[in-house]
Tab-separated table of C-alpha atoms and ligand atoms in Angstrom:
chain	number	residue	atom	x	y	z
A	212	MET	CA	-29.431	8.803	-2.738
A	213	GLN	CA	-32.016	7.684	-0.253
A	214	VAL	CA	-32.354	4.105	-1.599
A	215	TRP	CA	-28.621	3.540	-1.060
A	216	LYS	CA	-28.803	4.956	2.457
A	217	ASP	CA	-31.829	2.855	3.338
A	218	TYR	CA	-30.297	-0.323	1.950
A	219	GLN	CA	-27.117	0.223	3.922
A	220	ALA	CA	-29.004	1.068	7.135
A	221	LYS	CA	-30.964	-2.174	6.859
A	222	ASN	CA	-27.937	-4.333	6.131
A	223	LYS	CA	-25.073	-2.670	7.967
A	224	ASP	CA	-24.711	-5.293	10.701
A	225	ARG	CA	-24.505	-8.068	8.140
A	226	PHE	CA	-21.941	-6.064	6.103
A	227	LEU	CA	-19.753	-5.882	9.192
A	228	GLU	CA	-20.204	-9.561	10.083
A	229	GLU	CA	-19.154	-10.497	6.560
A	230	LEU	CA	-16.022	-8.380	6.810
A	231	LEU	CA	-15.145	-9.927	10.162
A	232	SER	CA	-15.378	-13.416	8.713
A	233	LEU	CA	-13.069	-12.406	5.854
A	234	LEU	CA	-10.617	-11.037	8.427
A	235	ARG	CA	-10.535	-14.418	10.166
A	236	ILE	CA	-8.749	-15.956	7.165
A	237	PRO	CA	-4.969	-15.509	7.634
A	238	SER	CA	-4.177	-14.717	3.990
A	239	VAL	CA	-0.510	-13.841	4.547
A	240	SER	CA	1.061	-13.817	1.098
A	241	ALA	CA	4.705	-13.614	2.192
A	242	ASP	CA	4.731	-16.814	4.223
A	243	SER	CA	4.273	-20.118	2.385
A	244	ARG	CA	2.820	-21.732	5.502
A	245	PHE	CA	-0.326	-19.708	4.802
A	246	ALA	CA	-0.638	-20.634	1.111
A	247	ALA	CA	-3.781	-22.729	1.701
A	248	ASP	CA	-5.393	-19.874	3.655
A	249	VAL	CA	-4.615	-17.456	0.844
A	250	LYS	CA	-6.421	-19.799	-1.542
A	251	THR	CA	-9.385	-20.160	0.837
A	252	CYS	CA	-9.577	-16.389	1.007
A	253	ALA	CA	-9.629	-16.108	-2.802
A	254	GLU	CA	-12.527	-18.585	-2.962
A	255	GLU	CA	-14.340	-16.604	-0.297
A	256	VAL	CA	-13.868	-13.342	-2.217
A	257	LYS	CA	-15.268	-15.050	-5.308
A	258	LYS	CA	-18.351	-16.154	-3.370
A	259	ARG	CA	-18.880	-12.661	-1.955
A	260	LEU	CA	-18.602	-11.052	-5.380
A	261	GLU	CA	-21.165	-13.483	-6.779
A	262	GLU	CA	-23.548	-12.833	-3.901
A	263	ALA	CA	-23.190	-9.101	-4.483
A	264	GLY	CA	-24.292	-9.496	-8.091
A	265	ALA	CA	-21.057	-9.854	-10.042
A	266	GLU	CA	-20.958	-12.181	-13.039
A	267	ASN	CA	-18.265	-14.324	-14.673
A	268	VAL	CA	-16.480	-14.470	-11.353
A	269	GLU	CA	-13.368	-16.631	-11.387
A	270	VAL	CA	-10.379	-17.457	-9.257
A	271	CYS	CA	-7.523	-17.116	-11.734
A	272	PRO	CA	-4.473	-19.181	-10.852
A	273	THR	CA	-1.007	-17.658	-11.227
A	274	ALA	CA	2.503	-18.913	-10.561
A	275	GLY	CA	1.914	-17.536	-7.060
A	276	HIS	CA	-1.340	-16.683	-5.300
A	277	PRO	CA	-4.577	-16.439	-7.311
A	278	ILE	CA	-6.335	-13.343	-8.614
A	279	VAL	CA	-10.097	-12.993	-8.248
A	280	TYR	CA	-11.837	-11.458	-11.240
A	281	GLY	CA	-15.509	-10.581	-11.652
A	282	GLU	CA	-17.663	-8.119	-13.567
A	283	LYS	CA	-21.062	-6.572	-13.911
A	284	ILE	CA	-21.561	-5.280	-17.419
A	285	ILE	CA	-24.925	-3.575	-17.782
A	286	ASN	CA	-24.406	-1.803	-21.087
A	287	PRO	CA	-21.261	-1.794	-23.212
A	288	ALA	CA	-22.006	1.782	-24.248
A	289	LEU	CA	-21.582	2.980	-20.655
A	290	PRO	CA	-18.215	3.683	-19.067
A	291	THR	CA	-16.434	0.888	-17.219
A	292	VAL	CA	-14.625	1.186	-13.902
A	293	LEU	CA	-11.995	-1.402	-12.996
A	294	VAL	CA	-11.857	-1.804	-9.214
A	295	TYR	CA	-8.543	-3.117	-7.927
A	296	GLY	CA	-7.795	-4.291	-4.396
A	297	HIS	CA	-5.872	-6.982	-2.542
A	298	TYR	CA	-7.077	-9.736	-0.232
A	299	ASP	CA	-3.578	-10.695	0.933
A	300	VAL	CA	-2.183	-9.236	4.137
A	301	GLN	CA	1.179	-8.596	5.751
A	302	PRO	CA	2.596	-11.084	8.244
A	303	ALA	CA	1.186	-10.477	11.732
A	304	ASP	CA	4.411	-10.697	13.724
A	305	PRO	CA	5.506	-9.642	16.294
A	306	LEU	CA	2.499	-11.490	17.696
A	307	GLU	CA	3.226	-10.644	21.331
A	308	LEU	CA	2.589	-6.963	20.639
A	309	TRP	CA	-1.038	-7.504	19.603
A	310	ASP	CA	-3.730	-6.862	22.228
A	311	SER	CA	-5.948	-9.449	20.560
A	312	GLY	CA	-5.364	-12.117	17.929
A	313	PRO	CA	-4.510	-10.657	14.508
A	314	PHE	CA	-6.972	-13.051	12.880
A	315	GLU	CA	-9.602	-12.879	15.627
A	316	PRO	CA	-11.168	-9.536	14.733
A	317	VAL	CA	-12.693	-7.567	17.604
A	318	ILE	CA	-14.610	-4.305	17.721
A	319	LYS	CA	-13.213	-2.004	20.367
A	320	GLY	CA	-14.553	1.515	20.609
A	321	ASP	CA	-15.060	2.755	17.065
A	322	ASN	CA	-12.604	0.391	15.396
A	323	ILE	CA	-12.234	-3.094	14.001
A	324	TYR	CA	-8.907	-4.594	15.113
A	325	ALA	CA	-7.395	-7.259	12.857
A	326	ARG	CA	-4.582	-7.771	10.343
A	327	GLY	CA	-5.913	-6.579	6.993
A	328	SER	CA	-8.759	-4.554	8.491
A	329	ALA	CA	-7.579	-1.371	6.751
A	330	ASP	CA	-5.012	-2.882	4.360
A	331	ASP	CA	-6.888	-3.899	2.352
A	332	LYS	CA	-9.767	-6.248	3.186
A	333	GLY	CA	-11.854	-3.600	4.944
A	334	GLN	CA	-11.291	-1.271	2.012
A	335	PHE	CA	-11.808	-3.536	-0.995
A	336	TYR	CA	-14.842	-5.056	0.728
A	337	MET	CA	-16.511	-1.632	0.710
A	338	HIS	CA	-16.533	-1.970	-3.084
A	339	VAL	CA	-18.156	-5.393	-2.889
A	340	LYS	CA	-20.878	-3.998	-0.624
A	341	ALA	CA	-21.304	-0.922	-2.813
A	342	LEU	CA	-21.841	-3.304	-5.735
A	343	GLU	CA	-24.470	-5.171	-3.725
A	344	ILE	CA	-26.256	-1.932	-2.876
A	345	MET	CA	-26.310	-0.796	-6.490
A	346	THR	CA	-27.370	-4.143	-7.971
A	347	LYS	CA	-30.026	-4.855	-5.334
A	348	THR	CA	-31.538	-1.385	-5.705
A	349	ASP	CA	-31.177	-1.542	-9.479
A	350	THR	CA	-29.179	1.671	-9.616
A	351	LEU	CA	-25.807	0.633	-11.027
A	352	PRO	CA	-24.871	3.591	-13.242
A	353	CYS	CA	-21.932	2.069	-15.179
A	354	ASN	CA	-20.103	-1.184	-15.847
A	355	LEU	CA	-17.866	-2.593	-13.157
A	356	LYS	CA	-14.922	-4.960	-13.273
A	357	PHE	CA	-13.206	-6.280	-10.153
A	358	MET	CA	-9.655	-7.529	-9.881
A	359	ILE	CA	-8.732	-8.464	-6.322
A	360	GLU	CA	-5.257	-9.932	-6.072
A	361	GLY	CA	-3.367	-11.981	-3.496
A	362	GLU	CA	0.187	-10.729	-3.935
A	363	GLU	CA	0.149	-6.969	-3.426
A	364	GLU	CA	2.137	-7.189	-0.221
A	365	VAL	CA	4.857	-9.170	-1.973
A	366	GLY	CA	5.235	-7.017	-5.072
A	367	SER	CA	2.426	-8.084	-7.482
A	368	SER	CA	4.804	-9.696	-9.970
A	369	ASN	CA	2.286	-12.330	-11.111
A	370	LEU	CA	-0.415	-9.705	-11.430
A	371	GLY	CA	1.878	-7.905	-13.862
A	372	ILE	CA	1.939	-11.021	-16.043
A	373	PHE	CA	-1.845	-11.425	-15.721
A	374	VAL	CA	-2.480	-7.823	-16.763
A	375	LYS	CA	-0.250	-8.133	-19.843
A	376	ALA	CA	-2.010	-11.349	-20.853
A	377	ASN	CA	-5.579	-10.092	-20.290
A	378	LYS	CA	-5.712	-6.643	-21.823
A	379	GLU	CA	-9.067	-7.231	-23.514
A	380	LYS	CA	-10.712	-8.634	-20.400
A	381	LEU	CA	-9.475	-5.695	-18.336
A	382	LYS	CA	-10.535	-3.032	-20.809
A	383	ALA	CA	-11.997	-0.127	-18.865
A	384	ASP	CA	-12.040	3.645	-18.657
A	385	VAL	CA	-10.383	4.109	-15.296
A	386	VAL	CA	-9.020	2.146	-12.328
A	387	LEU	CA	-10.455	2.828	-8.874
A	388	ILE	CA	-8.577	1.766	-5.735
A	389	SER	CA	-9.331	2.114	-2.043
A	390	ASP	CA	-6.008	1.153	-0.460
A	391	THR	CA	-4.689	4.475	0.853
A	392	SER	CA	-5.569	6.831	3.687
A	393	MET	CA	-7.257	10.169	4.200
A	394	ILE	CA	-6.279	12.919	6.625
A	395	SER	CA	-9.363	12.315	8.810
A	396	LEU	CA	-13.121	11.925	8.521
A	397	GLN	CA	-13.368	15.648	9.325
A	398	ASP	CA	-10.752	16.559	6.712
A	399	PRO	CA	-11.314	14.127	3.847
A	400	SER	CA	-8.498	13.995	1.311
A	401	LEU	CA	-7.706	12.301	-1.973
A	402	ASP	CA	-4.242	10.959	-2.716
A	403	THR	CA	-2.728	12.433	-5.849
A	404	GLY	CA	0.263	10.151	-5.942
A	405	LEU	CA	2.101	7.100	-4.732
A	406	ARG	CA	5.805	6.692	-4.245
A	407	GLY	CA	7.769	4.041	-6.057
A	408	LEU	CA	9.858	1.424	-4.318
A	409	SER	CA	13.136	-0.353	-4.665
A	410	TYR	CA	13.675	-3.165	-2.171
A	411	MET	CA	17.183	-4.507	-1.583
A	412	GLU	CA	18.929	-6.990	0.668
A	413	VAL	CA	22.584	-6.881	1.651
A	414	GLU	CA	24.805	-9.543	3.117
A	415	VAL	CA	28.147	-8.656	4.692
A	416	THR	CA	30.592	-11.486	5.315
A	417	GLY	CA	33.665	-11.240	7.508
A	418	PRO	CA	35.543	-14.340	8.730
A	419	ASN	CA	34.607	-17.729	7.279
A	420	ARG	CA	32.895	-18.785	10.531
A	421	ASP	CA	31.552	-17.345	13.782
A	422	LEU	CA	34.493	-16.616	16.097
A	423	HIS	CA	35.065	-16.413	19.838
A	424	SER	CA	34.863	-12.655	20.381
A	425	GLY	CA	37.580	-12.783	23.034
A	426	VAL	CA	40.030	-14.887	21.089
A	427	TYR	CA	39.644	-13.030	17.768
A	428	GLY	CA	37.814	-9.799	18.656
A	429	GLY	CA	39.981	-6.771	17.931
A	430	ALA	CA	41.906	-8.505	15.171
A	431	VAL	CA	39.184	-9.176	12.620
A	432	ALA	CA	36.545	-6.739	11.361
A	433	ASN	CA	33.100	-7.461	12.742
A	434	PRO	CA	30.644	-7.602	9.795
A	435	ALA	CA	27.839	-6.238	11.984
A	436	THR	CA	29.912	-3.164	12.841
A	437	ILE	CA	30.895	-2.689	9.200
A	438	LEU	CA	27.287	-3.063	8.066
A	439	CYS	CA	26.203	-0.382	10.539
A	440	GLN	CA	28.936	1.950	9.277
A	441	LEU	CA	27.944	1.364	5.663
A	442	ILE	CA	24.283	1.973	6.401
A	443	ALA	CA	25.017	5.070	8.480
A	444	SER	CA	27.122	6.519	5.675
A	445	MET	CA	24.158	6.475	3.298
A	446	HIS	CA	22.699	9.635	4.906
A	447	ASP	CA	24.791	12.805	5.287
A	448	GLU	CA	24.539	15.417	8.039
A	449	ASN	CA	21.494	16.950	6.315
A	450	ASN	CA	19.855	13.541	5.978
A	451	HIS	CA	20.323	13.591	2.235
A	452	ILE	CA	21.000	10.212	0.678
A	453	THR	CA	24.641	9.867	-0.379
A	454	ILE	CA	24.297	7.366	-3.226
A	455	PRO	CA	25.792	9.153	-6.266
A	456	GLY	CA	23.143	9.929	-8.872
A	457	PHE	CA	20.265	9.111	-6.494
A	458	TYR	CA	18.583	12.504	-6.885
A	459	ASP	CA	19.476	13.081	-10.548
A	460	LYS	CA	15.972	12.436	-11.917
A	461	VAL	CA	13.951	13.688	-8.964
A	462	GLN	CA	11.365	16.153	-10.127
A	463	ASP	CA	11.331	19.350	-8.097
A	464	LEU	CA	7.952	20.891	-7.431
A	465	SER	CA	7.247	24.555	-8.021
A	466	LYS	CA	6.917	26.959	-5.077
A	467	GLU	CA	3.165	27.043	-5.668
A	468	GLU	CA	2.839	23.256	-5.703
A	469	ARG	CA	4.848	22.990	-2.508
A	470	LYS	CA	2.753	25.654	-0.852
A	471	ALA	CA	-0.460	23.876	-1.830
A	472	LEU	CA	0.847	20.616	-0.335
A	473	ASN	CA	1.857	22.326	2.883
A	474	ASP	CA	-1.563	23.960	3.208
A	475	ALA	CA	-3.046	20.583	4.158
A	476	PRO	CA	-3.876	20.405	7.858
A	477	PHE	CA	-1.016	18.896	9.862
A	478	ASP	CA	-0.638	18.978	13.618
A	479	GLU	CA	3.011	18.307	14.383
A	480	ALA	CA	2.507	18.049	18.140
A	481	GLU	CA	-0.276	15.510	17.691
A	482	TYR	CA	1.825	13.572	15.149
A	483	LYS	CA	4.769	13.317	17.564
A	484	LYS	CA	2.509	12.360	20.436
A	485	ASP	CA	0.836	9.622	18.414
A	486	LEU	CA	4.225	8.144	17.504
A	487	GLY	CA	5.821	8.622	20.927
A	488	VAL	CA	8.802	10.598	19.621
A	489	ASP	CA	10.134	13.869	21.016
A	490	GLU	CA	11.526	15.185	17.746
A	491	LEU	CA	10.904	14.518	14.090
A	492	TRP	CA	13.728	13.713	11.718
A	493	GLY	CA	14.229	14.105	8.000
A	494	GLU	CA	15.800	15.675	4.983
A	495	LYS	CA	16.849	19.247	5.630
A	496	GLY	CA	14.894	21.864	3.733
A	497	TYR	CA	11.614	19.955	3.563
A	498	SER	CA	8.522	19.783	5.757
A	499	THR	CA	7.176	16.505	7.145
A	500	ILE	CA	4.420	16.476	4.524
A	501	GLU	CA	7.061	16.882	1.804
A	502	ARG	CA	9.408	14.307	3.340
A	503	THR	CA	6.709	11.645	3.186
A	504	GLY	CA	5.073	12.713	-0.049
A	505	ILE	CA	7.405	14.199	-2.629
A	506	ARG	CA	10.910	13.241	-1.484
A	507	PRO	CA	12.686	9.927	-1.907
A	508	THR	CA	13.919	8.088	1.188
A	509	LEU	CA	16.064	5.152	2.254
A	510	GLU	CA	15.016	2.964	5.179
A	511	VAL	CA	16.412	-0.091	6.930
A	512	ASN	CA	13.492	-2.500	7.296
A	513	GLY	CA	15.394	-5.122	9.220
A	514	ILE	CA	18.943	-5.786	10.343
A	515	TRP	CA	20.336	-8.930	11.869
A	516	GLY	CA	23.401	-11.071	12.436
A	517	GLY	CA	25.221	-12.834	15.237
A	518	TYR	CA	23.498	-13.933	18.392
A	519	THR	CA	19.984	-12.618	19.030
A	520	GLY	CA	18.621	-15.403	21.238
A	521	GLU	CA	18.007	-15.463	24.958
A	522	GLY	CA	20.752	-14.421	27.339
A	523	SER	CA	24.194	-13.731	25.902
A	524	LYS	CA	26.778	-15.386	23.726
A	525	THR	CA	30.194	-13.916	23.090
A	526	VAL	CA	30.610	-14.225	19.381
A	527	LEU	CA	32.072	-12.291	16.491
A	528	PRO	CA	29.609	-13.190	13.740
A	529	SER	CA	30.655	-14.338	10.328
A	530	LYS	CA	27.799	-12.522	8.643
A	531	ALA	CA	25.444	-9.585	9.042
A	532	PHE	CA	22.396	-8.722	6.931
A	533	ALA	CA	19.954	-5.931	6.268
A	534	LYS	CA	16.825	-5.377	4.225
A	535	ILE	CA	16.837	-1.856	2.850
A	536	SER	CA	14.136	-0.137	0.841
A	537	MET	CA	14.042	3.160	-0.969
A	538	ARG	CA	10.860	5.123	-1.661
A	539	LEU	CA	11.008	6.821	-5.019
A	540	VAL	CA	9.356	9.849	-6.554
A	541	PRO	CA	8.788	10.972	-10.147
A	542	ASN	CA	10.862	10.457	-12.375
A	543	GLN	CA	13.135	7.988	-10.574
A	544	ASP	CA	13.338	4.567	-12.197
A	545	TRP	CA	13.373	1.726	-9.695
A	546	ILE	CA	15.651	-0.546	-11.741
A	547	GLU	CA	18.137	2.259	-12.218
A	548	ILE	CA	18.014	3.155	-8.512
A	549	SER	CA	18.516	-0.490	-7.537
A	550	GLU	CA	21.614	-0.554	-9.744
A	551	LEU	CA	22.924	2.685	-8.235
A	552	PHE	CA	22.457	1.264	-4.757
A	553	LYS	CA	24.199	-2.003	-5.619
A	554	ASN	CA	27.179	-0.294	-7.247
A	555	HIS	CA	27.520	2.166	-4.404
A	556	PHE	CA	27.274	-0.436	-1.657
A	557	GLU	CA	29.879	-2.652	-3.348
A	558	LYS	CA	32.145	0.331	-3.835
A	559	ILE	CA	32.058	1.608	-0.261
A	560	ALA	CA	32.513	-1.824	1.328
A	561	PRO	CA	35.974	-1.997	2.938
A	562	LYS	CA	38.419	-4.796	2.126
A	563	TYR	CA	37.829	-6.455	5.517
A	564	VAL	CA	34.520	-7.832	4.291
A	565	LYS	CA	32.789	-9.204	1.214
A	566	VAL	CA	29.340	-7.943	0.311
A	567	LYS	CA	26.473	-9.364	-1.673
A	568	VAL	CA	23.612	-7.138	-2.805
A	569	THR	CA	20.350	-8.476	-4.215
A	570	THR	CA	17.198	-6.774	-5.472
A	571	HIS	CA	13.888	-8.095	-4.142
A	572	HIS	CA	11.298	-6.130	-6.070
A	573	GLY	CA	10.255	-2.629	-6.906
A	574	GLY	CA	7.795	-0.383	-8.611
A	575	SER	CA	7.467	3.008	-10.199
A	576	PRO	CA	5.985	6.116	-8.590
A	577	TYR	CA	2.653	7.424	-9.825
A	578	VAL	CA	0.942	10.792	-9.992
A	579	THR	CA	-2.839	11.003	-10.332
A	580	PRO	CA	-4.140	13.391	-12.973
A	581	THR	CA	-6.212	15.875	-10.976
A	582	ASP	CA	-7.797	17.196	-14.175
A	583	HIS	CA	-9.196	13.762	-15.101
A	584	VAL	CA	-13.002	13.373	-14.986
A	585	ALA	CA	-12.609	10.424	-12.634
A	586	PHE	CA	-10.711	12.613	-10.176
A	587	LYS	CA	-13.560	15.114	-10.376
A	588	ALA	CA	-16.045	12.262	-9.853
A	589	ALA	CA	-14.145	11.166	-6.735
A	590	SER	CA	-14.044	14.743	-5.419
A	591	GLU	CA	-17.762	15.176	-5.986
A	592	ALA	CA	-18.529	11.823	-4.388
A	593	ILE	CA	-16.619	12.780	-1.251
A	594	LYS	CA	-18.296	16.149	-1.200
A	595	ALA	CA	-21.684	14.453	-1.419
A	596	THR	CA	-21.116	12.222	1.598
A	597	PHE	CA	-18.640	14.180	3.748
A	598	GLY	CA	-20.077	17.619	3.014
A	599	LYS	CA	-16.593	18.892	2.168
A	600	SER	CA	-14.358	18.824	-0.895
A	601	PRO	CA	-11.341	16.554	-0.408
A	602	ILE	CA	-7.893	18.030	0.107
A	603	PRO	CA	-5.401	16.737	-2.481
A	604	VAL	CA	-2.374	15.080	-0.820
A	605	ARG	CA	0.591	12.992	-1.975
A	606	GLY	CA	0.552	9.539	-0.416
A	607	GLY	CA	3.830	8.160	0.864
A	608	GLY	CA	3.146	4.458	0.323
A	609	SER	CA	3.457	2.385	-2.833
A	610	ILE	CA	1.155	0.261	-4.956
A	611	PRO	CA	3.607	-0.812	-7.650
A	612	ILE	CA	0.990	-2.199	-10.020
A	613	VAL	CA	-0.579	1.230	-10.546
A	614	ALA	CA	2.176	2.433	-12.877
A	615	LEU	CA	1.771	-0.811	-14.812
A	616	PHE	CA	-1.969	-0.196	-15.284
A	617	GLU	CA	-1.036	2.965	-17.088
A	618	LYS	CA	1.733	1.379	-19.137
A	619	GLU	CA	-0.062	-1.822	-20.144
A	620	LEU	CA	-3.728	-0.824	-20.135
A	621	GLY	CA	-3.390	2.900	-20.762
A	622	LEU	CA	-5.535	3.517	-17.695
A	623	LYS	CA	-5.295	6.252	-15.093
A	624	THR	CA	-5.893	5.325	-11.479
A	625	ILE	CA	-7.921	7.139	-8.828
A	626	LEU	CA	-6.861	6.520	-5.243
A	627	MET	CA	-9.984	6.924	-3.153
A	628	GLY	CA	-8.822	5.496	0.155
A	629	PHE	CA	-10.740	5.722	3.418
A	630	GLY	CA	-8.124	4.551	5.940
A	631	LEU	CA	-6.101	6.686	8.312
A	632	ASP	CA	-2.316	6.880	8.601
A	633	SER	CA	-2.771	5.925	12.250
A	634	ASP	CA	-4.462	2.603	11.373
A	635	ASN	CA	-1.254	0.681	12.199
A	636	LEU	CA	-0.794	-0.732	8.711
A	637	HIS	CA	1.847	-3.506	8.652
A	638	SER	CA	2.110	-3.122	12.415
A	639	PRO	CA	0.576	-4.804	15.479
A	640	ASN	CA	-3.022	-3.814	16.323
A	641	GLU	CA	-3.953	-2.837	12.782
A	642	LYS	CA	-7.379	-1.244	12.844
A	643	TYR	CA	-10.039	0.233	10.615
A	644	GLY	CA	-12.723	2.681	11.728
A	645	LEU	CA	-16.314	1.472	11.567
A	646	ALA	CA	-17.239	4.954	10.405
A	647	ASN	CA	-14.584	4.762	7.675
A	648	PHE	CA	-15.970	1.431	6.492
A	649	TYR	CA	-19.554	2.660	6.325
A	650	LYS	CA	-18.655	6.049	4.901
A	651	GLY	CA	-16.670	4.343	2.161
A	652	ILE	CA	-19.607	2.113	1.242
A	653	GLU	CA	-21.787	5.203	1.123
A	654	THR	CA	-19.346	7.182	-1.049
A	655	ILE	CA	-18.404	4.597	-3.687
A	656	PRO	CA	-21.803	4.502	-5.501
A	657	TYR	CA	-21.580	8.284	-5.888
A	658	PHE	CA	-18.231	7.887	-7.602
A	659	HIS	CA	-19.809	5.599	-10.197
A	660	LYS	CA	-22.809	7.873	-10.601
A	661	TYR	CA	-20.703	10.992	-11.181
A	662	PHE	CA	-18.204	9.176	-13.357
A	663	ALA	CA	-21.005	7.841	-15.548
A	664	GLU	CA	-22.520	11.304	-15.762
A	665	LEU	CA	-19.252	13.012	-16.589
A	666	GLY	CA	-18.961	10.688	-19.544
A	667	ARG	CA	-16.641	8.294	-21.179
A	668	THR	CA	-13.005	9.280	-21.145
A	669	SER	CA	-11.617	6.983	-23.782
A	670	ALA	CA	-12.914	5.624	-27.025
B	66	BES	N1	-1.961	-0.063	0.929
B	66	BES	C1	-0.555	-0.021	0.949
B	66	BES	C2	0.013	1.231	0.297
B	66	BES	C3	-0.343	2.540	0.936
B	66	BES	C4	-0.654	2.662	2.268
B	66	BES	C5	-0.324	3.660	0.162
B	66	BES	C6	-0.972	3.889	2.815
B	66	BES	C7	-0.622	4.892	0.704
B	66	BES	C8	-0.962	5.004	2.043
B	66	BES	C9	-0.008	-1.259	0.259
B	66	BES	O1	-0.670	-2.419	0.665
B	66	BES	C10	1.422	-1.445	0.657
B	66	BES	O2	1.670	-1.671	1.818
B	66	BES	N2	2.347	-1.397	-0.289
B	66	BES	C11	3.698	-1.686	-0.003
B	66	BES	C12	4.449	-1.994	-1.258
B	66	BES	C13	4.538	-3.457	-1.588
B	66	BES	C14	5.402	-3.674	-2.790
B	66	BES	C15	5.018	-4.293	-0.443
B	66	BES	C16	4.360	-0.515	0.637
B	66	BES	O3	3.983	0.638	0.408
B	66	BES	O4	5.282	-0.767	1.411
B	67	MN	MN1	-2.681	-2.194	0.644
B	68	MN	MN1	0.173	-3.021	2.673
C-alpha cells in the first residue's frame, strides 16, 4: 500500500533513531545489577506504544521484571491479533570480544550492532512502528494487543502467571511474534516450529576441600575429570543421546516431510566458513537442517571448576560444575526429560564423587499450523513485500511461552521473524540488518490486512 510506503519513507530515520535509543538501555534480565535498567526499558516501551497510538498502555508489575501491555481496539467485531515480544536481552559478556560497546549501538555497513538488536528489540519494535504507520494513516485493519515482556531470556515464568490471570484481557484470535530468523532476504522463510527446552545444572563434588594436586593427585578422583567423563558419555559414537527413554516420545517425520524440509536452500560450505569450522558434527542419519530443526539435542552451555584465574595454580578441585540444556521436539515433555536426565546422571555417577542435579527452567516444543488462516496471511504478507512466497522451515530455538499461549489462551502462534541465523544472537557483536528492520515494518501491516480479510478464526 502506497500510504504505508510513503509514511515509512518519510519517517525511516526517526524509526531507526528510536530503536537505537532503546538499544542503549542495558535491559539484561538475568543479572540483578541491571534490574533498574530493565524497569527503565519497560517504561520506555510503554511511552513508545502510546506515541504509536496504543491505548490502555500499562507497565504490569510481576514478581520479576514487568510486562508492558497495550491495545488498539477499533471494532470488537473485527479479529484481534496479540503481538508478543520481549524487551529484555541476554547478558553481553564476554565484553572483550565486542568490537563496540554492546549498549552503544553503531551502524556499520548494512547492520545495527548492539545487544538486543535482533533479539528482540529490533524485531518487536517493528511492530510498534507498524502500529504507528497504520494508526497515523488511518488504515488499521483489525484490533491489536501488545504484550512485551522482560523475562523471555530467563524463562518467562512470571509471564506464565500473568497469562493465566489475564485470560479475558488477552483474548485474541492469534498470536504474532517476530523473534526468529529467516533464511535470507533473498530466500524469505517462515518458521513452522520451535524446539522445547530443558535446562539443568550439575554439581560434582569430590574431596571436602581443594587439595594440593601433587600431594593428593593420583589418589583421589578429580571431580572435573569425572564430570567430563559423565558429560562425554551422554553421546554415543553416532552422536545419539544415551539417556534411557530420551527418544521414546520423539515424533518421527514422514519421508515426504523430511524431503520438504531438506529442500530449503542450504549452503554447507558457506555455513562452515561462517562458523570457522572444518567439519560439521551431529546425529548420524540426519542432515544439518534436521539436526537443528526436528531432532532433540544436548549441549553443555558452561563448565567450570578449580582454578581458572591468571597464571597457574596446582590444585585438585573439590567441585566441578556444568550447565547443560536439552532442546526438545514434539512430543517430548520437558518435565519428564528433566527427570530422565536427573535420574540418569545420578545413576552413572561413580562412587568417587557425589552429584547434585537441579532443573533451572524449561518449555515445550511448538509446531505452527500451516493450514491456519494466520499462516496464510503471513505467507501472503511476505509475498507482497519480498516478491516471493516464504519457505517453511523448523526453527531450532525456543520461546517457551508459545506452548502456554495455546494451552491457556487456546491461541495458535505465527512466527514471522525477520532476523538471520548469522545475527550473533546471545553472542558478541549481535547485529540486525537495516534492511531486515525496514522490510519487517513494511510487511507487518500486510499481515494484519490479510488476516482481517481472511476472517475471524474463533468465535
Ligand atoms: N529469540 C530467541 C529464540 C529463537 C531464536 C528462536 C532464533 C528461533 C530462532 C529467544 O529469545 C531465545 O533465545 N530463547 C531461548 C530460550 C529461553 C528460555 C532462554 C533459547 O532459545 O535459548
Ligand atoms: Mn528472542
Ligand atoms: Mn534470546
